Short mmCIF file of C-alpha atoms in Angstrom, two decimals:
data_model
loop_
_atom_site.label_atom_id
_atom_site.label_comp_id
_atom_site.label_asym_id
_atom_site.label_seq_id
_atom_site.Cartn_x
_atom_site.Cartn_y
_atom_site.Cartn_z
CA MET A 1 269.29 138.03 259.02
CA LEU A 2 265.98 137.15 258.90
CA ASP A 3 264.53 136.38 262.78
CA SER A 4 261.46 134.38 263.52
CA LEU A 5 258.66 136.98 263.25
CA THR A 6 259.63 138.91 259.78
CA ARG A 7 260.13 135.13 258.77
CA VAL A 8 256.43 134.51 259.79
CA ARG A 9 255.43 137.60 258.65
CA LEU A 10 256.50 136.72 255.58
CA SER A 11 254.87 133.75 254.87
CA THR A 12 251.66 135.03 256.43
CA MET A 13 251.54 137.74 253.25
CA MET A 14 252.53 134.09 250.36
CA PHE A 15 249.97 132.77 252.36
CA LEU A 16 247.25 134.95 251.85
CA GLU A 17 248.60 136.40 248.04
CA PHE A 18 248.28 132.58 247.11
CA PHE A 19 244.94 131.93 248.52
CA VAL A 20 243.54 134.24 247.25
CA TRP A 21 244.83 133.43 243.58
CA GLY A 22 243.27 129.42 244.16
CA ALA A 23 240.42 130.57 245.66
CA TRP A 24 238.86 132.06 242.42
CA PHE A 25 240.59 131.04 239.60
CA VAL A 26 240.95 126.92 239.57
CA THR A 27 237.18 126.64 239.63
CA LEU A 28 236.29 129.53 237.24
CA GLY A 29 235.96 127.41 233.86
CA THR A 30 233.60 125.38 235.39
CA TYR A 31 232.34 128.82 236.61
CA LEU A 32 231.77 130.49 233.92
CA ALA A 33 230.23 127.23 232.23
CA ALA A 34 227.64 126.49 234.45
CA GLU A 35 226.43 129.18 235.62
CA LEU A 36 227.37 132.10 233.04
CA GLY A 37 226.27 129.58 230.48
CA ALA A 38 229.75 130.48 228.36
CA SER A 39 231.43 129.09 226.09
CA GLY A 40 234.76 127.44 225.72
CA SER A 41 236.37 130.84 224.04
CA GLN A 42 234.31 132.92 226.57
CA ILE A 43 236.10 130.78 228.53
CA ALA A 44 239.69 131.16 226.95
CA LEU A 45 239.32 135.08 226.73
CA ALA A 46 237.77 135.06 231.25
CA PHE A 47 241.69 133.17 231.95
CA LEU A 48 243.49 135.93 229.29
CA THR A 49 242.43 138.41 231.54
CA GLN A 50 245.84 136.77 233.37
CA SER A 51 247.61 137.75 231.29
CA LEU A 52 246.12 141.65 230.14
CA GLY A 53 247.51 141.22 234.64
CA ALA A 54 251.50 140.64 233.09
CA ILE A 55 252.04 142.57 230.46
CA LEU A 56 250.50 145.70 232.36
CA ALA A 57 251.97 144.72 235.74
CA PRO A 58 255.52 145.77 235.04
CA PHE A 59 253.76 149.53 234.42
CA ILE A 60 252.14 150.34 238.08
CA VAL A 61 255.03 148.41 239.44
CA GLY A 62 258.48 150.46 237.75
CA LEU A 63 256.36 152.78 237.28
CA ILE A 64 254.81 153.31 241.02
CA ALA A 65 256.33 151.22 243.50
CA ASP A 66 260.18 151.48 242.15
CA ARG A 67 259.66 155.02 242.17
CA PHE A 68 257.51 157.06 244.33
CA PHE A 69 255.61 154.60 246.90
CA ALA A 70 256.44 152.11 249.46
CA ALA A 71 255.46 148.45 247.96
CA GLN A 72 253.46 147.28 250.88
CA ARG A 73 251.38 150.04 251.07
CA ILE A 74 250.61 150.24 247.62
CA LEU A 75 249.79 145.96 247.88
CA GLY A 76 247.41 146.98 250.26
CA VAL A 77 246.07 149.71 248.20
CA LEU A 78 245.78 147.16 245.23
CA HIS A 79 244.15 144.49 247.16
CA LEU A 80 241.63 146.50 248.75
CA PHE A 81 240.74 147.70 245.26
CA SER A 82 240.80 143.82 243.60
CA ALA A 83 239.12 142.43 246.84
CA VAL A 84 235.94 144.96 245.95
CA MET A 85 236.16 143.71 241.67
CA LEU A 86 236.02 140.66 242.82
CA PHE A 87 233.27 140.31 244.85
CA LEU A 88 231.46 142.02 241.86
CA ALA A 89 232.78 140.18 239.74
CA GLY A 90 230.87 137.17 241.69
CA ARG A 91 227.26 138.61 241.58
CA GLN A 92 227.60 139.65 237.67
CA GLU A 93 224.80 137.27 235.42
CA GLY A 94 226.16 137.48 231.91
CA PHE A 95 229.66 137.30 230.58
CA GLY A 96 230.07 140.43 229.17
CA ALA A 97 230.02 142.54 232.66
CA PHE A 98 232.06 140.43 234.55
CA PHE A 99 235.27 139.89 232.60
CA VAL A 100 235.00 143.27 233.02
CA PHE A 101 235.40 143.35 236.57
CA ALA A 102 237.35 140.20 236.18
CA LEU A 103 239.72 141.90 233.81
CA LEU A 104 239.94 144.77 236.77
CA ALA A 105 240.67 142.39 239.58
CA MET A 106 243.14 140.74 237.51
CA ILE A 107 244.89 144.08 236.65
CA SER A 108 246.00 145.21 240.08
CA PHE A 109 246.41 141.61 240.95
CA MET A 110 249.10 140.21 238.81
CA PRO A 111 250.97 143.31 240.13
CA THR A 112 251.02 142.13 243.62
CA LEU A 113 253.56 139.21 243.09
CA ALA A 114 256.17 140.64 242.17
CA LEU A 115 255.34 143.06 245.20
CA ALA A 116 255.09 140.16 247.31
CA ASN A 117 258.76 138.90 246.24
CA SER A 118 260.11 142.90 246.92
CA ILE A 119 258.68 143.34 250.31
CA SER A 120 260.69 139.89 251.11
CA PHE A 121 263.76 139.82 248.87
CA ARG A 122 264.32 143.17 251.44
CA ARG A 123 264.51 141.09 253.84
CA MET A 124 266.93 139.15 253.33
CA GLU A 125 270.36 138.11 253.17
CA SER A 126 270.37 134.95 251.06
CA PRO A 127 267.59 135.07 248.97
CA GLU A 128 267.57 131.77 246.83
CA ARG A 129 268.64 129.81 250.22
CA GLN A 130 265.77 131.36 252.34
CA PHE A 131 263.04 132.86 249.60
CA PRO A 132 261.92 129.05 249.37
CA GLY A 133 261.62 128.44 252.56
CA VAL A 134 258.88 131.32 252.66
CA ARG A 135 257.47 130.98 248.83
CA VAL A 136 256.11 127.62 249.85
CA PHE A 137 253.07 128.85 251.98
CA GLY A 138 252.23 131.39 249.27
CA THR A 139 251.25 127.16 247.38
CA ILE A 140 249.62 125.83 250.82
CA GLY A 141 247.82 128.66 250.61
CA TRP A 142 246.76 127.70 247.42
CA ILE A 143 246.32 124.27 248.34
CA ILE A 144 244.44 125.25 251.33
CA ALA A 145 241.87 127.20 249.02
CA GLY A 146 241.01 123.73 246.90
CA LEU A 147 240.59 122.07 250.70
CA LEU A 148 238.32 124.70 250.36
CA ILE A 149 236.01 124.41 247.78
CA GLY A 150 236.00 120.62 247.96
CA TRP A 151 235.45 120.31 251.26
CA LEU A 152 232.11 122.69 251.14
CA GLY A 153 231.12 120.76 248.18
CA TRP A 154 230.90 125.05 245.88
CA GLU A 155 231.47 122.41 242.67
CA THR A 156 228.70 119.69 243.05
CA GLY A 157 226.04 122.16 244.36
CA GLY A 158 225.97 124.71 241.82
CA VAL A 159 227.28 127.88 244.20
CA LEU A 160 230.47 129.08 243.14
CA ALA A 161 229.60 132.18 243.30
CA ASN A 162 230.53 131.74 246.75
CA THR A 163 234.44 130.98 246.13
CA PHE A 164 234.36 134.98 244.65
CA VAL A 165 233.76 135.68 248.53
CA MET A 166 236.20 134.09 249.39
CA ALA A 167 238.63 134.87 247.46
CA ALA A 168 237.27 139.24 248.06
CA ILE A 169 237.63 138.61 251.90
CA GLY A 170 241.29 136.98 251.44
CA SER A 171 242.67 139.42 249.38
CA ALA A 172 240.73 142.81 251.88
CA LEU A 173 242.48 140.24 254.82
CA LEU A 174 245.45 141.41 253.01
CA GLY A 175 244.54 144.33 252.18
CA VAL A 176 244.70 145.17 255.45
CA TYR A 177 247.69 143.36 256.72
CA ALA A 178 249.46 144.83 253.75
CA PHE A 179 249.47 148.32 255.92
CA THR A 180 251.50 145.84 259.39
CA LEU A 181 254.60 144.63 257.24
CA PRO A 182 258.09 145.79 257.09
CA HIS A 183 257.95 149.00 255.76
CA THR A 184 259.76 148.97 251.88
CA PRO A 185 260.72 151.72 250.44
CA PRO A 186 261.54 152.45 246.49
CA GLU A 187 265.30 151.70 246.49
CA GLN A 188 267.03 154.72 245.04
CA ARG A 189 267.48 155.64 241.17
CA GLU A 190 268.68 157.79 239.73
CA GLY A 191 267.04 159.48 236.52
CA PRO A 192 263.69 158.72 235.60
CA ALA A 193 262.21 155.23 234.54
CA THR A 194 261.71 155.24 230.96
CA VAL A 195 259.83 151.64 228.96
CA ARG A 196 263.01 150.52 228.03
CA ASP A 197 263.61 150.34 232.06
CA ILE A 198 260.26 149.00 232.73
CA LEU A 199 259.85 146.33 230.06
CA GLY A 200 263.54 145.18 231.13
CA LEU A 201 264.42 145.54 227.46
CA ASP A 202 268.78 146.13 228.20
CA ALA A 203 268.26 141.87 228.36
CA LEU A 204 267.07 141.11 225.22
CA ALA A 205 271.03 141.30 224.46
CA LEU A 206 270.58 138.46 225.57
CA LEU A 207 269.03 137.09 222.90
CA LYS A 208 271.44 137.16 220.92
CA SER A 209 273.71 133.76 222.58
CA ARG A 210 271.57 131.00 219.70
CA SER A 211 271.38 129.22 222.99
CA TYR A 212 269.14 131.78 224.84
CA LEU A 213 267.47 132.34 222.35
CA VAL A 214 265.93 128.77 222.12
CA PHE A 215 265.19 128.73 225.74
CA PHE A 216 264.02 131.67 224.95
CA ILE A 217 261.18 131.38 222.19
CA ALA A 218 260.46 128.01 224.25
CA SER A 219 259.32 129.19 227.20
CA ILE A 220 256.74 131.12 224.82
CA LEU A 221 255.97 127.91 222.80
CA ILE A 222 255.44 125.89 226.05
CA CYS A 223 252.57 128.27 227.36
CA ILE A 224 250.77 128.43 224.37
CA PRO A 225 250.66 124.08 225.72
CA LEU A 226 249.17 125.60 229.04
CA ALA A 227 246.90 127.57 228.83
CA PHE A 228 244.80 124.34 228.46
CA TYR A 229 246.20 122.66 231.28
CA TYR A 230 245.29 126.20 233.40
CA ASN A 231 241.72 127.11 231.27
CA PHE A 232 240.79 124.02 231.58
CA THR A 233 241.51 121.32 233.79
CA ASN A 234 239.05 121.66 236.43
CA LEU A 235 236.16 121.45 233.92
CA TYR A 236 237.92 119.08 232.77
CA LEU A 237 238.42 116.59 235.73
CA ASN A 238 234.19 118.09 237.21
CA GLU A 239 232.41 117.21 233.54
CA ILE A 240 234.20 113.40 233.30
CA GLY A 241 232.80 112.93 237.53
CA VAL A 242 235.69 113.80 239.03
CA GLN A 243 234.48 114.74 243.30
CA ARG A 244 235.38 118.10 244.95
CA ALA A 245 237.01 118.20 242.31
CA ALA A 246 238.60 121.40 243.07
CA ALA A 247 240.46 120.00 245.89
CA VAL A 248 241.17 117.07 243.90
CA GLN A 249 243.07 119.35 241.28
CA SER A 250 244.84 121.29 245.13
CA LEU A 251 247.61 117.26 244.49
CA GLY A 252 249.54 119.68 240.79
CA GLN A 253 250.45 122.22 244.48
CA VAL A 254 252.01 119.59 246.82
CA SER A 255 253.48 117.58 243.54
CA GLU A 256 254.98 121.78 243.25
CA ALA A 257 256.47 122.36 246.49
CA LEU A 258 257.93 119.07 247.02
CA PHE A 259 260.33 119.20 243.43
CA LEU A 260 261.03 122.60 244.37
CA LEU A 261 262.71 121.54 247.54
CA ILE A 262 264.85 119.42 245.13
CA MET A 263 264.99 121.82 242.36
CA PRO A 264 268.56 121.94 243.47
CA LEU A 265 269.50 118.59 243.81
CA MET A 266 268.67 117.73 240.63
CA LEU A 267 269.87 121.30 238.62
CA LYS A 268 273.01 119.68 239.73
CA LYS A 269 272.63 116.13 238.83
CA LEU A 270 270.86 116.52 235.70
CA GLY A 271 272.38 119.14 234.28
CA ILE A 272 269.90 122.89 233.20
CA LYS A 273 269.34 121.76 229.49
CA ARG A 274 268.42 117.85 230.25
CA THR A 275 266.28 118.59 233.74
CA LEU A 276 263.96 122.11 231.06
CA LEU A 277 264.11 118.81 228.43
CA ILE A 278 262.14 116.80 231.53
CA GLY A 279 259.86 119.79 232.44
CA MET A 280 259.08 119.59 228.86
CA LEU A 281 257.95 116.22 228.35
CA ALA A 282 256.56 116.39 231.43
CA TRP A 283 253.49 118.16 229.50
CA ALA A 284 253.28 115.66 227.23
CA VAL A 285 252.79 112.70 229.33
CA ARG A 286 250.62 115.06 231.21
CA TYR A 287 247.96 115.75 228.42
CA ALA A 288 248.14 111.90 227.61
CA LEU A 289 247.23 110.89 230.41
CA PHE A 290 244.66 113.01 231.09
CA ALA A 291 243.75 112.18 227.09
CA PHE A 292 243.33 108.18 228.42
CA GLY A 293 241.82 108.15 231.88
CA ASP A 294 238.59 108.83 233.67
CA ALA A 295 236.47 108.61 237.05
CA GLY A 296 236.50 105.45 236.78
CA SER A 297 238.82 102.95 236.94
CA LEU A 298 241.25 104.87 235.10
CA ILE A 299 241.57 107.00 237.65
CA TRP A 300 244.70 106.52 238.19
CA LEU A 301 245.92 108.52 234.99
CA VAL A 302 244.05 111.85 235.94
CA LEU A 303 245.80 111.96 239.14
CA LEU A 304 249.84 110.82 237.78
CA GLY A 305 248.81 113.36 235.58
CA LEU A 306 247.88 115.99 238.00
CA VAL A 307 250.71 114.89 239.73
CA LEU A 308 252.97 115.00 237.37
CA HIS A 309 252.40 119.64 237.60
CA GLY A 310 255.39 120.06 240.16
CA VAL A 311 257.99 118.33 237.62
CA CYS A 312 255.37 120.53 234.65
CA TYR A 313 256.27 123.42 236.49
CA ASP A 314 259.65 123.10 238.77
CA PHE A 315 261.15 121.50 236.03
CA PHE A 316 261.01 123.72 233.24
CA PHE A 317 259.58 127.63 235.35
CA VAL A 318 261.88 127.47 237.59
CA ALA A 319 264.48 126.26 236.40
CA GLY A 320 264.34 129.13 234.08
CA GLN A 321 264.53 131.44 236.25
CA ILE A 322 267.74 130.13 237.75
CA TYR A 323 268.87 129.76 234.42
CA THR A 324 268.05 133.42 233.73
CA ASP A 325 270.51 133.91 236.40
CA ARG A 326 272.97 132.38 235.99
CA PHE A 327 273.30 133.26 232.50
CA ALA A 328 272.82 137.03 232.35
CA PRO A 329 275.29 139.34 234.15
CA LYS A 330 274.41 140.84 237.01
CA ARG A 331 273.65 144.15 235.52
CA VAL A 332 270.58 143.20 233.63
CA ARG A 333 269.58 140.38 236.30
CA SER A 334 266.39 141.88 237.44
CA ALA A 335 265.16 143.06 233.67
CA ALA A 336 265.86 139.68 232.94
CA GLN A 337 263.90 137.88 234.96
CA GLY A 338 261.75 140.69 233.75
CA LEU A 339 261.06 140.09 230.19
CA ILE A 340 260.38 135.99 230.92
CA SER A 341 257.96 135.98 233.03
CA LEU A 342 256.41 139.16 230.67
CA ALA A 343 257.25 136.49 227.95
CA THR A 344 255.50 133.87 229.20
CA TYR A 345 253.09 134.80 231.91
CA GLY A 346 252.51 137.85 228.62
CA VAL A 347 252.54 136.78 225.96
CA GLY A 348 252.51 132.31 225.71
CA LEU A 349 249.25 132.62 227.48
CA LEU A 350 247.63 135.09 226.00
CA ILE A 351 248.65 133.39 222.56
CA GLY A 352 247.23 129.91 224.52
CA SER A 353 244.18 131.07 225.97
CA LEU A 354 243.21 132.32 222.47
CA VAL A 355 244.55 128.91 220.90
CA SER A 356 242.58 126.54 223.41
CA GLY A 357 239.00 127.62 223.42
CA PRO A 358 237.78 127.56 219.76
CA ILE A 359 239.12 124.13 220.35
CA VAL A 360 237.48 123.05 222.54
CA ASP A 361 234.53 124.18 221.08
CA ALA A 362 235.19 122.58 217.82
CA PHE A 363 234.80 118.93 220.10
CA LEU A 364 232.19 119.55 221.87
CA ALA A 365 229.11 117.68 221.88
CA THR A 366 225.48 118.25 221.31
CA ASP A 367 224.78 116.63 225.14
CA GLY A 368 227.02 119.73 226.00
CA THR A 369 230.09 117.73 226.67
CA HIS A 370 233.42 117.47 225.22
CA ASP A 371 235.99 114.55 223.52
CA TRP A 372 237.98 115.82 226.02
CA LEU A 373 240.10 112.89 224.12
CA MET A 374 241.30 115.05 221.24
CA ILE A 375 241.13 118.05 223.49
CA TRP A 376 244.08 116.79 225.85
CA LEU A 377 245.73 115.53 222.27
CA ILE A 378 246.68 118.07 220.74
CA PRO A 379 249.05 120.60 224.26
CA ALA A 380 250.20 117.07 224.13
CA ALA A 381 251.63 117.40 220.45
CA LEU A 382 252.31 120.43 221.18
CA ALA A 383 254.58 120.18 223.81
CA VAL A 384 256.01 116.98 222.21
CA GLY A 385 256.80 119.64 219.40
CA VAL A 386 258.14 122.10 221.42
CA THR A 387 261.18 120.19 223.49
CA ILE A 388 261.90 118.32 220.06
CA PHE A 389 262.74 122.57 219.05
CA PHE A 390 265.03 123.00 221.93
CA ALA A 391 266.49 119.21 222.91
CA SER A 392 267.50 120.31 218.80
CA LEU A 393 269.35 124.38 219.06
CA PHE A 394 269.94 124.59 222.89
CA ARG A 395 273.59 123.50 223.98
CA GLU A 396 274.57 124.73 227.46
CA GLN A 397 277.75 125.96 227.44
CA GLY A 398 278.37 129.61 228.85
CA VAL A 399 275.42 128.77 231.68
CA GLN A 400 278.47 128.37 234.78
CA GLU A 401 280.48 131.38 234.27
CA PRO A 402 278.14 133.86 233.04
CA THR A 403 279.97 136.43 231.82
CA ALA A 404 278.90 140.37 229.67
CA GLU A 405 280.21 138.96 226.26
CA ALA A 406 278.30 135.48 226.78
CA GLY A 407 274.80 136.80 227.53
CA ALA A 408 276.00 139.45 225.31
#
């Protein structure tokens, strides 16, 4: 039973976990362009640290946390190390040195997402019912970080280096707090860890199903236009003149929290295929709204595009995680979730970062601004293409009653 005190402790952990991430990652593109003079390709390379961290995370969690040490202790150590790296990243004057410290910060941070989930799940009798109420505090933490940046005026004041100090303080607090969390020792396992176990390669058998293969490929492909949003939205908002852009951008997380609460109803009413399709189409609509919006009379288009984040993220990524859990046989469900995370946050966003940077550079004007109309129409077109691919080939059969044979 998840008692009230444990719920508060886990919710505090989630709040700090995502506060740290949102404190520096949202405004990263603007910081690099304005204060380090970084190009679009360099900004994309900086965001690539997230993908590299996601790719390495299974090794850190699988080889260390799942085998030898309690999860809360690894969480604490990683956050203390990340705090130091974030602080040093914000003190650098050149992109090369910044990239090194940002990469080390992300390599240590990304595994903590899985560790925080693991600590929570081990204290819950019914994670599917109890976890959303805890996880939503992570979204609140992200929102508070954005509101603080906007309220303090760090974007317009040219002092975005302070975001790294704020993130470092939050990470240090969580690093210390983690040692007080409920003890979560490694689960007993037989035999040594193998690369096959860590990467969830047993779940590759699911790809023998054409429908799941289509979903898997679409998940990777949709992360290519997603990279444009993560990497350049804050720069876009500041460049077109939106005041307190980081705070305004937090509307996306408010939407994410609200749509997360109605996700079970949407899946029941629409089914998995239509839910996923709505999520993918929302990407295309969002980028079209960005393309034609501005900070003047058409600001409502920009705001609507931000609010669509809840549909974009929840209707595809959260629904996709639920679909994976339903479709995969019980013995490979954890491996399947690890594999889809590696494919999206690792491979998909990595490709997206490599693609988005040069495209943004290609539409750089002589006055230092960008042709955002053309930039945003490209990921919009990509999202439409992925939607057509998914709609044409995906079939929903075999979801409600998954069996080992269905996933083989």
